[in-house]
Tab-separated table of C-alpha atoms and ligand atoms in Angstrom:
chain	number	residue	atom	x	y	z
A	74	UNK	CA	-14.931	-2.033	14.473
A	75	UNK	CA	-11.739	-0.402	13.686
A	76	UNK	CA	-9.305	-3.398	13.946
A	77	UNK	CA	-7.614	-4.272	10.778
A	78	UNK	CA	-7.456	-7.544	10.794
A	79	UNK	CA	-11.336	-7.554	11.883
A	80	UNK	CA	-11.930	-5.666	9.106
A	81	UNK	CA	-10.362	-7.760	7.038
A	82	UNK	CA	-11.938	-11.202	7.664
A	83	UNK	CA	-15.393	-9.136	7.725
A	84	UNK	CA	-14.585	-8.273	3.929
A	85	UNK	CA	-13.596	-11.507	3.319
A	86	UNK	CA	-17.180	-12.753	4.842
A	87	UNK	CA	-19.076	-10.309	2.502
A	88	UNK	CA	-16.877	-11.401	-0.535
A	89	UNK	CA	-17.438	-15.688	0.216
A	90	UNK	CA	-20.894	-15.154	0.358
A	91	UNK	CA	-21.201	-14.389	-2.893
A	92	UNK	CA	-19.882	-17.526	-4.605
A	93	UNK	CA	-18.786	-20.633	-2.650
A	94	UNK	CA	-15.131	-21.626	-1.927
A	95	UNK	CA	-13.732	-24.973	-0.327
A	96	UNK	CA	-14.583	-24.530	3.266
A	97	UNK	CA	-11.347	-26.034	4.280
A	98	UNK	CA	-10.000	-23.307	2.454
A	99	UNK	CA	-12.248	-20.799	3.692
A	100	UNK	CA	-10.932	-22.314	7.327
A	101	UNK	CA	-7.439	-21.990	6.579
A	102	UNK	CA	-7.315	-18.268	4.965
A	103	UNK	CA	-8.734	-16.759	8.271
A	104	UNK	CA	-5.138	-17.600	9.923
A	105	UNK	CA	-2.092	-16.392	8.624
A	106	UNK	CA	0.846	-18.671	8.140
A	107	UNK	CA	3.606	-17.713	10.792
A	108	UNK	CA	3.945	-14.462	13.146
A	109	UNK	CA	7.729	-13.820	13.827
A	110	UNK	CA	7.808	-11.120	16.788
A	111	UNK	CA	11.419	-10.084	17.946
A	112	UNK	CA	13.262	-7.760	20.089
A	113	UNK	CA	15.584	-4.959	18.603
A	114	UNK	CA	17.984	-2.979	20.537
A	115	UNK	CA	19.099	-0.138	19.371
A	116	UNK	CA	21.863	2.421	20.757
A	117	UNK	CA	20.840	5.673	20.602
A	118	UNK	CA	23.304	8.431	19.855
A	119	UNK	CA	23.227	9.400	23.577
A	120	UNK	CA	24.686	6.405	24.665
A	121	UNK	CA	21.461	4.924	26.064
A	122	UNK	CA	20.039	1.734	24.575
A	123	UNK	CA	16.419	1.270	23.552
A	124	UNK	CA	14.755	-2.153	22.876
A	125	UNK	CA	12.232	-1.841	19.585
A	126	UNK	CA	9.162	-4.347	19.242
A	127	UNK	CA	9.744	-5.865	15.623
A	128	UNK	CA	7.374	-7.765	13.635
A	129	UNK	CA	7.013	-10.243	10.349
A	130	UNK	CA	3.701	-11.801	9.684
A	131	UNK	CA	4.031	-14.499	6.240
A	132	UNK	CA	0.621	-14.966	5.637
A	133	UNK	CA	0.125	-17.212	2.670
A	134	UNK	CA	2.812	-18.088	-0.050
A	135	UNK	CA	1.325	-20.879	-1.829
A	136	UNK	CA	1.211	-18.585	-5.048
A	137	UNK	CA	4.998	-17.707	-4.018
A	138	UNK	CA	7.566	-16.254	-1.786
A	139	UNK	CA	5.874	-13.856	0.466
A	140	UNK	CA	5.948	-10.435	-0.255
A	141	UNK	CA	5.393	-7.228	1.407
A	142	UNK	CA	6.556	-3.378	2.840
A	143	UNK	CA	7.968	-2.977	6.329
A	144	UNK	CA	6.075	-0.032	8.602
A	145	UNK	CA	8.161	2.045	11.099
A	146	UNK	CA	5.376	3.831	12.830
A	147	UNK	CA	4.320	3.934	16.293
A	148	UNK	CA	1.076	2.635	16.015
A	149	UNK	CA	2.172	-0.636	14.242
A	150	UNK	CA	1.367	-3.675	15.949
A	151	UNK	CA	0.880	-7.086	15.254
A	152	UNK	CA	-2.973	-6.946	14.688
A	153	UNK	CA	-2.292	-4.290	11.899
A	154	UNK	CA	0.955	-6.272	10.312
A	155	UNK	CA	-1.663	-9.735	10.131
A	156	UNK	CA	-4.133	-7.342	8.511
A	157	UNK	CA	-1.868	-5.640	5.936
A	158	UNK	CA	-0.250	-9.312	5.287
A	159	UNK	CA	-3.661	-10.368	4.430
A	160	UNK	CA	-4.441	-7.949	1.893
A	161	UNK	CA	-0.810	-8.771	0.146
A	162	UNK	CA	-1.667	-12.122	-0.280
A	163	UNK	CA	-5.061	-10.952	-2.193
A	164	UNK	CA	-3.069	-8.154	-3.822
A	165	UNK	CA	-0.333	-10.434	-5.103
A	166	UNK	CA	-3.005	-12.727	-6.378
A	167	UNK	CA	-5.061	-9.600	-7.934
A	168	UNK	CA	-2.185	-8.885	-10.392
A	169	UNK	CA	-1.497	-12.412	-10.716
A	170	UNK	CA	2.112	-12.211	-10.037
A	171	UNK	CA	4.328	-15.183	-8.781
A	172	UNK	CA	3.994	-13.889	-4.992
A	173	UNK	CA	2.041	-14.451	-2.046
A	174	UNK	CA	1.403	-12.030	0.796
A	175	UNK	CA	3.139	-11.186	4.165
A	176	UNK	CA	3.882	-7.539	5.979
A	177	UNK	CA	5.986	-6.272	8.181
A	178	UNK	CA	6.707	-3.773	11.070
A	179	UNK	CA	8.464	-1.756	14.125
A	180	UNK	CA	6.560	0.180	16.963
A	181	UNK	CA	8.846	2.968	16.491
A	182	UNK	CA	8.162	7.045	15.527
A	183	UNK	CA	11.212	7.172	13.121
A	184	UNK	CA	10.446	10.818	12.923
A	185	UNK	CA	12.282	11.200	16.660
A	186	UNK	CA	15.066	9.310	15.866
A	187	UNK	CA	18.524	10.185	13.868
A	188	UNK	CA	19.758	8.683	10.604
A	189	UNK	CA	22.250	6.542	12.430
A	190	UNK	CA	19.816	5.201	14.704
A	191	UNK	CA	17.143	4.768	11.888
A	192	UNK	CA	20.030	2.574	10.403
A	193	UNK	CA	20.712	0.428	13.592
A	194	UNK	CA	17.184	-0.321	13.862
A	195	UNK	CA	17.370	-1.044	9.846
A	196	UNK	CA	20.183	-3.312	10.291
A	197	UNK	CA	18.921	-4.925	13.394
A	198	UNK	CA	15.238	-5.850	12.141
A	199	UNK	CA	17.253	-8.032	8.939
A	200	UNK	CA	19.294	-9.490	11.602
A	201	UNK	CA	16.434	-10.482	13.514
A	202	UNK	CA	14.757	-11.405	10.366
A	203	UNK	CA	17.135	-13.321	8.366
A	204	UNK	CA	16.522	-16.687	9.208
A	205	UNK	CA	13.266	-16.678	7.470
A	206	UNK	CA	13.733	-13.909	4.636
A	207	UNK	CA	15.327	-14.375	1.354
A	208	UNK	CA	15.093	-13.947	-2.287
A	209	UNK	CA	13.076	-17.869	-2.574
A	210	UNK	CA	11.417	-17.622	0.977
A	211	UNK	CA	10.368	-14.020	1.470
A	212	UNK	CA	10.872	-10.985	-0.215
A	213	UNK	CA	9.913	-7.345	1.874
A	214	UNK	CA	9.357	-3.747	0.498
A	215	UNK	CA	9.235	-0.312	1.657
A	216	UNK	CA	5.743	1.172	3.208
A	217	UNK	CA	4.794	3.818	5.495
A	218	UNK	CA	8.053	5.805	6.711
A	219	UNK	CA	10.314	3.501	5.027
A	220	UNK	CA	12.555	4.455	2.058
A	221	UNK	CA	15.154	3.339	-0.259
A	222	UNK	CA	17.616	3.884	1.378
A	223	UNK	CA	16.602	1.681	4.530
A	224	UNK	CA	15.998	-0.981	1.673
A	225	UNK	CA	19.258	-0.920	1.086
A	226	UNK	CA	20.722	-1.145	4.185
A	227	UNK	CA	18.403	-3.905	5.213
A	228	UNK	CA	20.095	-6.067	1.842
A	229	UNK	CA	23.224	-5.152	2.777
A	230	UNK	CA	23.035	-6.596	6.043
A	231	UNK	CA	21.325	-9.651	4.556
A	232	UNK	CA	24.113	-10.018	2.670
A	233	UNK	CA	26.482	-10.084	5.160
A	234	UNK	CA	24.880	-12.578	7.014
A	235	UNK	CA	24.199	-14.894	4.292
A	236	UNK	CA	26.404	-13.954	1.797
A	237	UNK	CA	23.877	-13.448	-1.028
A	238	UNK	CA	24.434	-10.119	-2.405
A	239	UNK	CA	21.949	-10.733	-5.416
A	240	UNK	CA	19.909	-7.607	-3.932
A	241	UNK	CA	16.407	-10.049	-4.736
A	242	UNK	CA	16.090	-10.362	-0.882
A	243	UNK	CA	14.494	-7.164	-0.817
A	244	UNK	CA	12.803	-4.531	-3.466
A	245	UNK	CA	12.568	-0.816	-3.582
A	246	UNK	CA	16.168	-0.195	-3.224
A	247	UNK	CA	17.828	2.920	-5.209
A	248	UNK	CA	18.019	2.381	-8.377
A	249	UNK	CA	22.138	2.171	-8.226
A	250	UNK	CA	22.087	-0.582	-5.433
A	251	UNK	CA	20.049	-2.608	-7.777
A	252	UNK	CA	16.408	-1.205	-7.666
A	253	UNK	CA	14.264	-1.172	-10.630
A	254	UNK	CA	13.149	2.068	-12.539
A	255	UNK	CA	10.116	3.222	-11.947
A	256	UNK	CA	9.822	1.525	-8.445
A	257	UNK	CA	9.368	5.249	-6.656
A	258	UNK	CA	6.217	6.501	-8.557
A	259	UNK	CA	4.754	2.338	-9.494
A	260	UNK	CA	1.699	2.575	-6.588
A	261	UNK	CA	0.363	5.637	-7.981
A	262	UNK	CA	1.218	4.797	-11.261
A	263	UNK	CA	-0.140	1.964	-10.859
A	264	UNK	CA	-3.140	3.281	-9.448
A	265	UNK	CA	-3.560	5.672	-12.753
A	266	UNK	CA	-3.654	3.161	-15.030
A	267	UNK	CA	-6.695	1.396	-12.856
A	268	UNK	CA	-7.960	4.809	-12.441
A	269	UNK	CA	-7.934	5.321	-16.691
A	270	UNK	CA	-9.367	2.067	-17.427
A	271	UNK	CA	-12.450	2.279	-15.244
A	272	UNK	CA	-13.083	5.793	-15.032
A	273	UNK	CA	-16.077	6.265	-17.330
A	274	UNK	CA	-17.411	3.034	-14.926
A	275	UNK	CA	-16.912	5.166	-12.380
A	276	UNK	CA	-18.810	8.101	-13.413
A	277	UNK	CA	-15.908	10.481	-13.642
A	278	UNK	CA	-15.183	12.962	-16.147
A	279	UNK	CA	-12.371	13.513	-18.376
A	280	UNK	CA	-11.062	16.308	-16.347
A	281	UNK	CA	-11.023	15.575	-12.828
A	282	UNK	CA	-10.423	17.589	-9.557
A	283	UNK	CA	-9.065	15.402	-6.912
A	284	UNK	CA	-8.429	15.791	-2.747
A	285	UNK	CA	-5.599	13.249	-1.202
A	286	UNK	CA	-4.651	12.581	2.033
A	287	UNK	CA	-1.082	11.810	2.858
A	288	UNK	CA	1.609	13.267	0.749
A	289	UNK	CA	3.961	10.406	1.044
A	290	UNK	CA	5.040	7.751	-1.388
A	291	UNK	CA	2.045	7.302	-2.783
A	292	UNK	CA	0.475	10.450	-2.091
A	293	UNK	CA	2.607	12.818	-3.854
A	294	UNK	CA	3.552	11.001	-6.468
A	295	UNK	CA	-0.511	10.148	-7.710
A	296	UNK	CA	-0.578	14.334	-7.100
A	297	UNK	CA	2.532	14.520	-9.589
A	298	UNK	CA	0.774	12.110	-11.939
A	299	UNK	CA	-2.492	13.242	-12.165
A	300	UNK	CA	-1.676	17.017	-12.639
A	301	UNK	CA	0.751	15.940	-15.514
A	302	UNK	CA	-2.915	14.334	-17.555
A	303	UNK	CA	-4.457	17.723	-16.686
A	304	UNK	CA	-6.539	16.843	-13.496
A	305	UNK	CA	-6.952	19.626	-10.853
A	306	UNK	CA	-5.223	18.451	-7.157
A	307	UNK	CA	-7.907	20.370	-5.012
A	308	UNK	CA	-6.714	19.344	-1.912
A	309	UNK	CA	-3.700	17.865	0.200
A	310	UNK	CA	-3.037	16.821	3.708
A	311	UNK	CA	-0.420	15.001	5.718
A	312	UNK	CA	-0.230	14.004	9.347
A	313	UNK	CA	0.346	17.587	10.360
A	314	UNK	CA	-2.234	19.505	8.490
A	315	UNK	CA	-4.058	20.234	5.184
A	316	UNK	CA	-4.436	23.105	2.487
A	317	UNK	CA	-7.033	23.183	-0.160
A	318	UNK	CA	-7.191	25.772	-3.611
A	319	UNK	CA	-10.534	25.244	-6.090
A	320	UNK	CA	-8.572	26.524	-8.947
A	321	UNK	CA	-5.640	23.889	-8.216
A	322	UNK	CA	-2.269	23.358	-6.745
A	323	UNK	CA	0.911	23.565	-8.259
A	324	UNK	CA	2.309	20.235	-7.134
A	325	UNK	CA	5.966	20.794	-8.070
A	326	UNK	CA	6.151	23.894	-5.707
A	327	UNK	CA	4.305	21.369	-3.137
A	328	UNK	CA	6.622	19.231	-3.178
A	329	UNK	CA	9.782	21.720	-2.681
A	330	UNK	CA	7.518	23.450	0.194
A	331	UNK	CA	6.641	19.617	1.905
A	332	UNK	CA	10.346	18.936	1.807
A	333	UNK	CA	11.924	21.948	2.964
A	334	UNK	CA	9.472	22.572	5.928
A	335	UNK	CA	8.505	18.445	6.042
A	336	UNK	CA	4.510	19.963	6.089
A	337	UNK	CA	2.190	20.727	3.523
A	338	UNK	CA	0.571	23.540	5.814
A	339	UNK	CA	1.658	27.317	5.067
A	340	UNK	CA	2.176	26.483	1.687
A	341	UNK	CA	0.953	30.127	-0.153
A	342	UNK	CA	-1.310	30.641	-2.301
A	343	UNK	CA	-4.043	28.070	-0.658
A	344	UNK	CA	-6.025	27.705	2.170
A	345	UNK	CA	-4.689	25.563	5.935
A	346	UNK	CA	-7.591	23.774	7.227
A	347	UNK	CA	-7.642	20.523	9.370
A	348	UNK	CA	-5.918	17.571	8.010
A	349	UNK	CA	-8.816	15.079	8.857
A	350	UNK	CA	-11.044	17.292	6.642
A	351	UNK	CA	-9.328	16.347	3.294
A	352	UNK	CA	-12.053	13.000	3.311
A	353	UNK	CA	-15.173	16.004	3.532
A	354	UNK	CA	-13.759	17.802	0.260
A	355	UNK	CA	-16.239	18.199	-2.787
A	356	UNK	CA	-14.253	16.585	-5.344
A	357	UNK	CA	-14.768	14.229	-8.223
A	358	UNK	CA	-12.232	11.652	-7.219
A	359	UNK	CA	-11.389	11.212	-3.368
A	360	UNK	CA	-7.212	9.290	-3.103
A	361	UNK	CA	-6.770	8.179	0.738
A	362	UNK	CA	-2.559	7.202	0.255
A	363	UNK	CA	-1.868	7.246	4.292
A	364	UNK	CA	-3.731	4.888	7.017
A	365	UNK	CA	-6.115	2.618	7.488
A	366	UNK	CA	-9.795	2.532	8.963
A	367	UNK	CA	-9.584	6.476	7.800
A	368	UNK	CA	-13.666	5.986	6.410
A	369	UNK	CA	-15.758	4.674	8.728
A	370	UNK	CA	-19.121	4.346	9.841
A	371	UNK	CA	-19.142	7.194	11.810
A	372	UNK	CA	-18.101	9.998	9.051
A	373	UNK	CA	-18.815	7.979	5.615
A	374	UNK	CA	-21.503	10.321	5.043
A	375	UNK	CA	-19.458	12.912	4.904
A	376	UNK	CA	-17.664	12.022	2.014
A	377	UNK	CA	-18.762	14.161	-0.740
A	378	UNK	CA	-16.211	12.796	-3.768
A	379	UNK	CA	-17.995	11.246	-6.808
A	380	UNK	CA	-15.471	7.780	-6.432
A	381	UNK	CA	-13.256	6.943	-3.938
A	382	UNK	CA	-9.448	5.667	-5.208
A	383	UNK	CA	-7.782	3.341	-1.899
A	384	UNK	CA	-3.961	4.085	-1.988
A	385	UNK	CA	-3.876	3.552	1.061
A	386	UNK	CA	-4.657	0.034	2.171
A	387	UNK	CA	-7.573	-0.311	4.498
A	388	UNK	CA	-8.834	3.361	4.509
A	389	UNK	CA	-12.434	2.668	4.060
A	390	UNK	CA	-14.057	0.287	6.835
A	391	UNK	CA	-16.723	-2.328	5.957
A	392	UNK	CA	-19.868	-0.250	7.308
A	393	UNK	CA	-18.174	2.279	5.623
A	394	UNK	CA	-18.433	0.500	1.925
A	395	UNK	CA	-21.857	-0.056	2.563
A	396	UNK	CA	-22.701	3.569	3.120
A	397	UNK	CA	-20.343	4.636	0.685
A	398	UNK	CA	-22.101	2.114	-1.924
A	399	UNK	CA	-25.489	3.222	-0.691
A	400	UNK	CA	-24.973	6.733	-2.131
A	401	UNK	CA	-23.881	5.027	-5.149
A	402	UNK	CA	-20.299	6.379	-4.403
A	403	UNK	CA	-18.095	3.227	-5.988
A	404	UNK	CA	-14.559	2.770	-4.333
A	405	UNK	CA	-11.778	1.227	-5.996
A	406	UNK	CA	-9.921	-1.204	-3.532
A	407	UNK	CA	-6.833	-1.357	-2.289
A	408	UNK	CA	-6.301	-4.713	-3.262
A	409	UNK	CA	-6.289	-3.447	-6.888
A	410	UNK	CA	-5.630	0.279	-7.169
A	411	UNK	CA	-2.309	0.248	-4.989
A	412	UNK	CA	-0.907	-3.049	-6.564
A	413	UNK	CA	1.445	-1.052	-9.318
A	414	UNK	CA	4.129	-1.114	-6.559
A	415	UNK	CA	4.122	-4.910	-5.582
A	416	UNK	CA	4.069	-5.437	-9.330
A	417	UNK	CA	6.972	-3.342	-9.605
A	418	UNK	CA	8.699	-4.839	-6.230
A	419	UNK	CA	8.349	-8.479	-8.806
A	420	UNK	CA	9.992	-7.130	-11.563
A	421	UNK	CA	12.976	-5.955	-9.189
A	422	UNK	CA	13.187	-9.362	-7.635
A	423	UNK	CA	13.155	-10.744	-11.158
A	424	UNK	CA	15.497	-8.548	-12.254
A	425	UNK	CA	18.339	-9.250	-9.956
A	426	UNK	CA	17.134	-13.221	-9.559
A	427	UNK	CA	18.434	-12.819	-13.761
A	428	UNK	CA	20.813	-9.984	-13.483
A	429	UNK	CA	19.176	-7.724	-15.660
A	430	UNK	CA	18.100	-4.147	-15.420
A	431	UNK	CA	14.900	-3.124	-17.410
A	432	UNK	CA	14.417	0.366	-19.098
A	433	UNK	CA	11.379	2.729	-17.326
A	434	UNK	CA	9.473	2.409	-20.279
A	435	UNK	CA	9.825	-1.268	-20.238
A	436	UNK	CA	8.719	-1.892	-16.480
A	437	UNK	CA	5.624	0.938	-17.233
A	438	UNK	CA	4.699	-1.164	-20.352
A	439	UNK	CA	5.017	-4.065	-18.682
A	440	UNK	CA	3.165	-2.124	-15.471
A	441	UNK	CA	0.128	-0.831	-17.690
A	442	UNK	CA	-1.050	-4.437	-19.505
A	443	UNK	CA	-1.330	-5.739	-16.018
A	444	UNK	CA	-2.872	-3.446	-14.265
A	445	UNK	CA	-5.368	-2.571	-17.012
A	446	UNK	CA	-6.157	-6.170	-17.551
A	447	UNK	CA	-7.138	-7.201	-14.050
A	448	UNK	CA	-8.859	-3.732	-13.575
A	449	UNK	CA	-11.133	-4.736	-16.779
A	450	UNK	CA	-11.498	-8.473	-15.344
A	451	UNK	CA	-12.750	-7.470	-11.996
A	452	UNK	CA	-15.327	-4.852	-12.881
A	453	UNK	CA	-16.648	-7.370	-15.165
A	454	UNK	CA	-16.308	-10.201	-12.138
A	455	UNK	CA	-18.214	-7.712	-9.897
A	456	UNK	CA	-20.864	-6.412	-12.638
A	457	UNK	CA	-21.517	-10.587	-12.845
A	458	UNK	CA	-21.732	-11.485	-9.780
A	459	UNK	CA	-24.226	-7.789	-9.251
A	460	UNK	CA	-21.493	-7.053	-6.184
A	461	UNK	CA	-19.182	-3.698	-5.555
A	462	UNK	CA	-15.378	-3.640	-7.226
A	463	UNK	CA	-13.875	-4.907	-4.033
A	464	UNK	CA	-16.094	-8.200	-3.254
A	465	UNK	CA	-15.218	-8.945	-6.772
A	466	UNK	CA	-11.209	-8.251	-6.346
A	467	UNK	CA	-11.913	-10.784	-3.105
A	468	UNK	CA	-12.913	-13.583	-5.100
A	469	UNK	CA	-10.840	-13.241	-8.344
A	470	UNK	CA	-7.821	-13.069	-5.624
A	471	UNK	CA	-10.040	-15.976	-3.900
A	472	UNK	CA	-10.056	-18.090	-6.555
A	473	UNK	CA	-6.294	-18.221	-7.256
A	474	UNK	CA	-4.903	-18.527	-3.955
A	475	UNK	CA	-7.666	-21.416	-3.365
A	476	UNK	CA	-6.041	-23.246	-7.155
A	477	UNK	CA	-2.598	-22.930	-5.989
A	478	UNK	CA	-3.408	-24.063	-2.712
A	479	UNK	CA	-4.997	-26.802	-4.349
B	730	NAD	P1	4.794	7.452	3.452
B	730	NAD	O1	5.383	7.237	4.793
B	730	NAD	O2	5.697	7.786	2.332
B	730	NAD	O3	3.656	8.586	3.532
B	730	NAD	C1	2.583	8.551	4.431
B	730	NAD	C2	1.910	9.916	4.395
B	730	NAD	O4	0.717	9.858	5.153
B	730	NAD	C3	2.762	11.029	4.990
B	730	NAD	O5	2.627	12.182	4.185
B	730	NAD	C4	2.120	11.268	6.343
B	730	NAD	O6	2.283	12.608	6.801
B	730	NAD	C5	0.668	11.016	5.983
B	730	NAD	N1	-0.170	10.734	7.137
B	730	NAD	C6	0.062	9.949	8.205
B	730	NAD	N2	-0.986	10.009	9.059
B	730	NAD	C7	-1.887	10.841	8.490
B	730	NAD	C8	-3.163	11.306	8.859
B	730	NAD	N3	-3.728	10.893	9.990
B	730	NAD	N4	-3.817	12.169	8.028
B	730	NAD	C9	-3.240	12.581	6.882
B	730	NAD	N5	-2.041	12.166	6.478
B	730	NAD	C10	-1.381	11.312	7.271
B	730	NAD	O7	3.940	6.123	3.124
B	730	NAD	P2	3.460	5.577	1.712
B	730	NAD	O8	4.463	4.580	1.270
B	730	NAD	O9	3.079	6.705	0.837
B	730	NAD	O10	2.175	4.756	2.159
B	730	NAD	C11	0.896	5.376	2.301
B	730	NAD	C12	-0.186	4.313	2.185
B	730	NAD	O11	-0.055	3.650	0.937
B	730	NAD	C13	-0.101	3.207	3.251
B	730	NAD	O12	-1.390	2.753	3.541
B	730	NAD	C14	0.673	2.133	2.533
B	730	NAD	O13	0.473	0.851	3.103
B	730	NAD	C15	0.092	2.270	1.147
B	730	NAD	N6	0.914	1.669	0.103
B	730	NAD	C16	2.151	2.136	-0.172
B	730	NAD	C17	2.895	1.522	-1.161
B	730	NAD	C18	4.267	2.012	-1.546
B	730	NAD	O14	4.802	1.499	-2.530
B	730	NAD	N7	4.847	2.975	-0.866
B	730	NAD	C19	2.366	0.447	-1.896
B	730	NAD	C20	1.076	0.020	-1.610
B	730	NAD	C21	0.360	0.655	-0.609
């Protein structure tokens, strides 16, 4: 079962089992709120024109405006949008912020297309868009293969249509067009602090080594992270390969060598071996930051990591957490370990709602109670209710989206 959004109401199952929720509730939070499909056309440099599926799923904003990234990829569609809209509404409600949940998307391999024509389709999704975006109604994000700058274009075109130039229409802009510090690096920061505040739960030692795959966002930037507290980065992949050294990588020169040859592969002093492989490594701490359904039941046993740290959202499958759990290998979810960069996303939209522009070390202090807080609530939820870390995210998140629908 490797839909998303299947996936998705099957964890939801596992987690209402445990305790019992309103069923007209239960009834409702199967079925997102609106699906907004559209059309884009783009011209292409050559002159020809090419018509983009778009997408914008709001899935439940009784806790707030909705919230959540945009994909460009070319496996997007609207099963996986629902799906990743789902898990924002949980996610929003995990950190307790004043957001609810909602994704969005274009069928599209950006990789094959210029910057101008990257911008077109930008520009063109907010124009399809606009009519039910904005800073009060719904507030998107970057995600996979979308940047900062595409952020930015996307609010500029908002604000030509509307007029509202506040920026709060849309987070993880560059930090001169009105993006908050420490919005680049907040999902694996994010993720660190969760990481630090249940790691002797989890088993781990002080000193971790640690395998990712994807060397994105997320990806490189938990590499960057956890090297700098003196953990070992074992292994690395991306969608074109991986490279693995026992004795560590030197992320910095990673980096360079990813963005000069856009690959992790070749890079010297480590081994090239298949990028799917990165999941196998023996490793204390296994960090999937790029797809979904990436652990399933048919390679779960396979994993050899000690814990498993979700980036990514949706890389491990249901059947998947039960084998994982099984081998008493405990998997921090999504829900909670990738929230630092929603939680950042807020504080930009609060920012420019108020005009104000908040130091790094304020939005990382600000960034750390929260995360370490709800990390601390839901292992003791799950320990309670005898139940893995991510059924007890599900009905913490459960709880206050069924109040405020209340
Ligand atoms: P990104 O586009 O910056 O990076 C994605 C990375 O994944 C790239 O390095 C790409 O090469 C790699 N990749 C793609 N397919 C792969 C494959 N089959 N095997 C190995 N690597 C592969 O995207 P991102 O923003 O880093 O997002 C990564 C994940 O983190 C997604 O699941 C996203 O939804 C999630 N996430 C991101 C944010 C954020 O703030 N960027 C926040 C929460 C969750």
């Amino acid at each position: 079962m490797n839909n998303p959004f299947e996936n998705a109401l099957a964890q939801l199952e596992r987690a209402t089992s445990l305790v019992a929720f309103d069923e007209k509730f239960l009834a409702q939070i199967q079925h997102p709120n609106r699906q907004v499909r559209v059309s884009i056309p783009v011209v292409m440099d050559d002159g020809s024109l090419n018509v983009y599926e778009g997408y914008r799923v709001q899935y439940n904003n009784a806790r707030g405006p909705y919230k959540g990234g945009i994909r460009f990829h070319q496996d997007a569609d609207i099963e996986e949008v629902k799906a990743l809209a789902f898990w924002m509404a949980l996610k929003t409600a995990v950190v307790n912020i004043p957001m609810g949940g909602g994704k969005g998307g274009v069928t599209v391999n950006p990789k094959e297309m210029s910057e101008g024509e990257i911008e077109k389709l930008s520009r063109g999704w907010m124009r399809s868009m606009a009519e039910v975006i904005g800073p009060k109604k719904d507030v998107p994000a970057p995600d996979v293969n979308t940047t900062p700058q595409i952020m930015q274009w996307m609010a500029d075109e908002f604000g030509k249509i509307t007029g509202d130039t506040s920026g709060a229409v849309i987070t993880g802009k560059p930090v001169d067009a009105g993006g908050s510090e420490g919005r680049g690096t907040a999902t694996a920061q994010g993720g660190f602090y969760v990481f630090e505040a249940l790691r002797e739960q989890l088993g781990l030692p002080e000193q971790c080594s640690i395998a990712i795959q994807g060397f994105g966002n997320a990806g490189q930037f938990a590499a960057k992270i956890w090297a700098a507290a003196g953990h070992k980065i074992v292994a690395v992949s991306d969608s074109r390969g991986a490279i693995r050294n026992r004795d560590g990588l030197d992320v910095d020169e990673l980096i360079e060598h990813k963005s000069s040859t856009r690959s992790v592969s070749g890079f010297v002093g480590a081994e090239d071996f298949d990028s799917i492989d990165v999941l196998y490594e023996p490793c204390d701490l296994l960090i999937p930051a790029a797809l979904e359904s990436q652990i399933r039941e048919d390679n779960a046993d396979r994993v050899q990591a000690k814990a498993v740290l979700e980036l990514a959202n949706g890389p491990t499958t249901p059947e998947a957490d039960d084998l994982l759990l099984a081998r008493n290998i405990p998997v921090v979810p999504d829900i909670l370990a990738n929230a630092g960069g929603v939680t950042v996303s807020t504080f930009e939209w609060e920012q420019n709602l108020k005009g104000e522009h908040w130091s790094e070390e304020d939005v990382f202090v600000r960034l750390k109670e929260i995360m370490v807080r709800e990390s601390l609530a839901i292992a003791s939820r799950a320990a309670e209710l005898k139940t893995d870390l991510r059924r007890g995210a599900f009905v913490i998140a459960l709880e206050r989206i069924q109040e405020a629908m209340k």
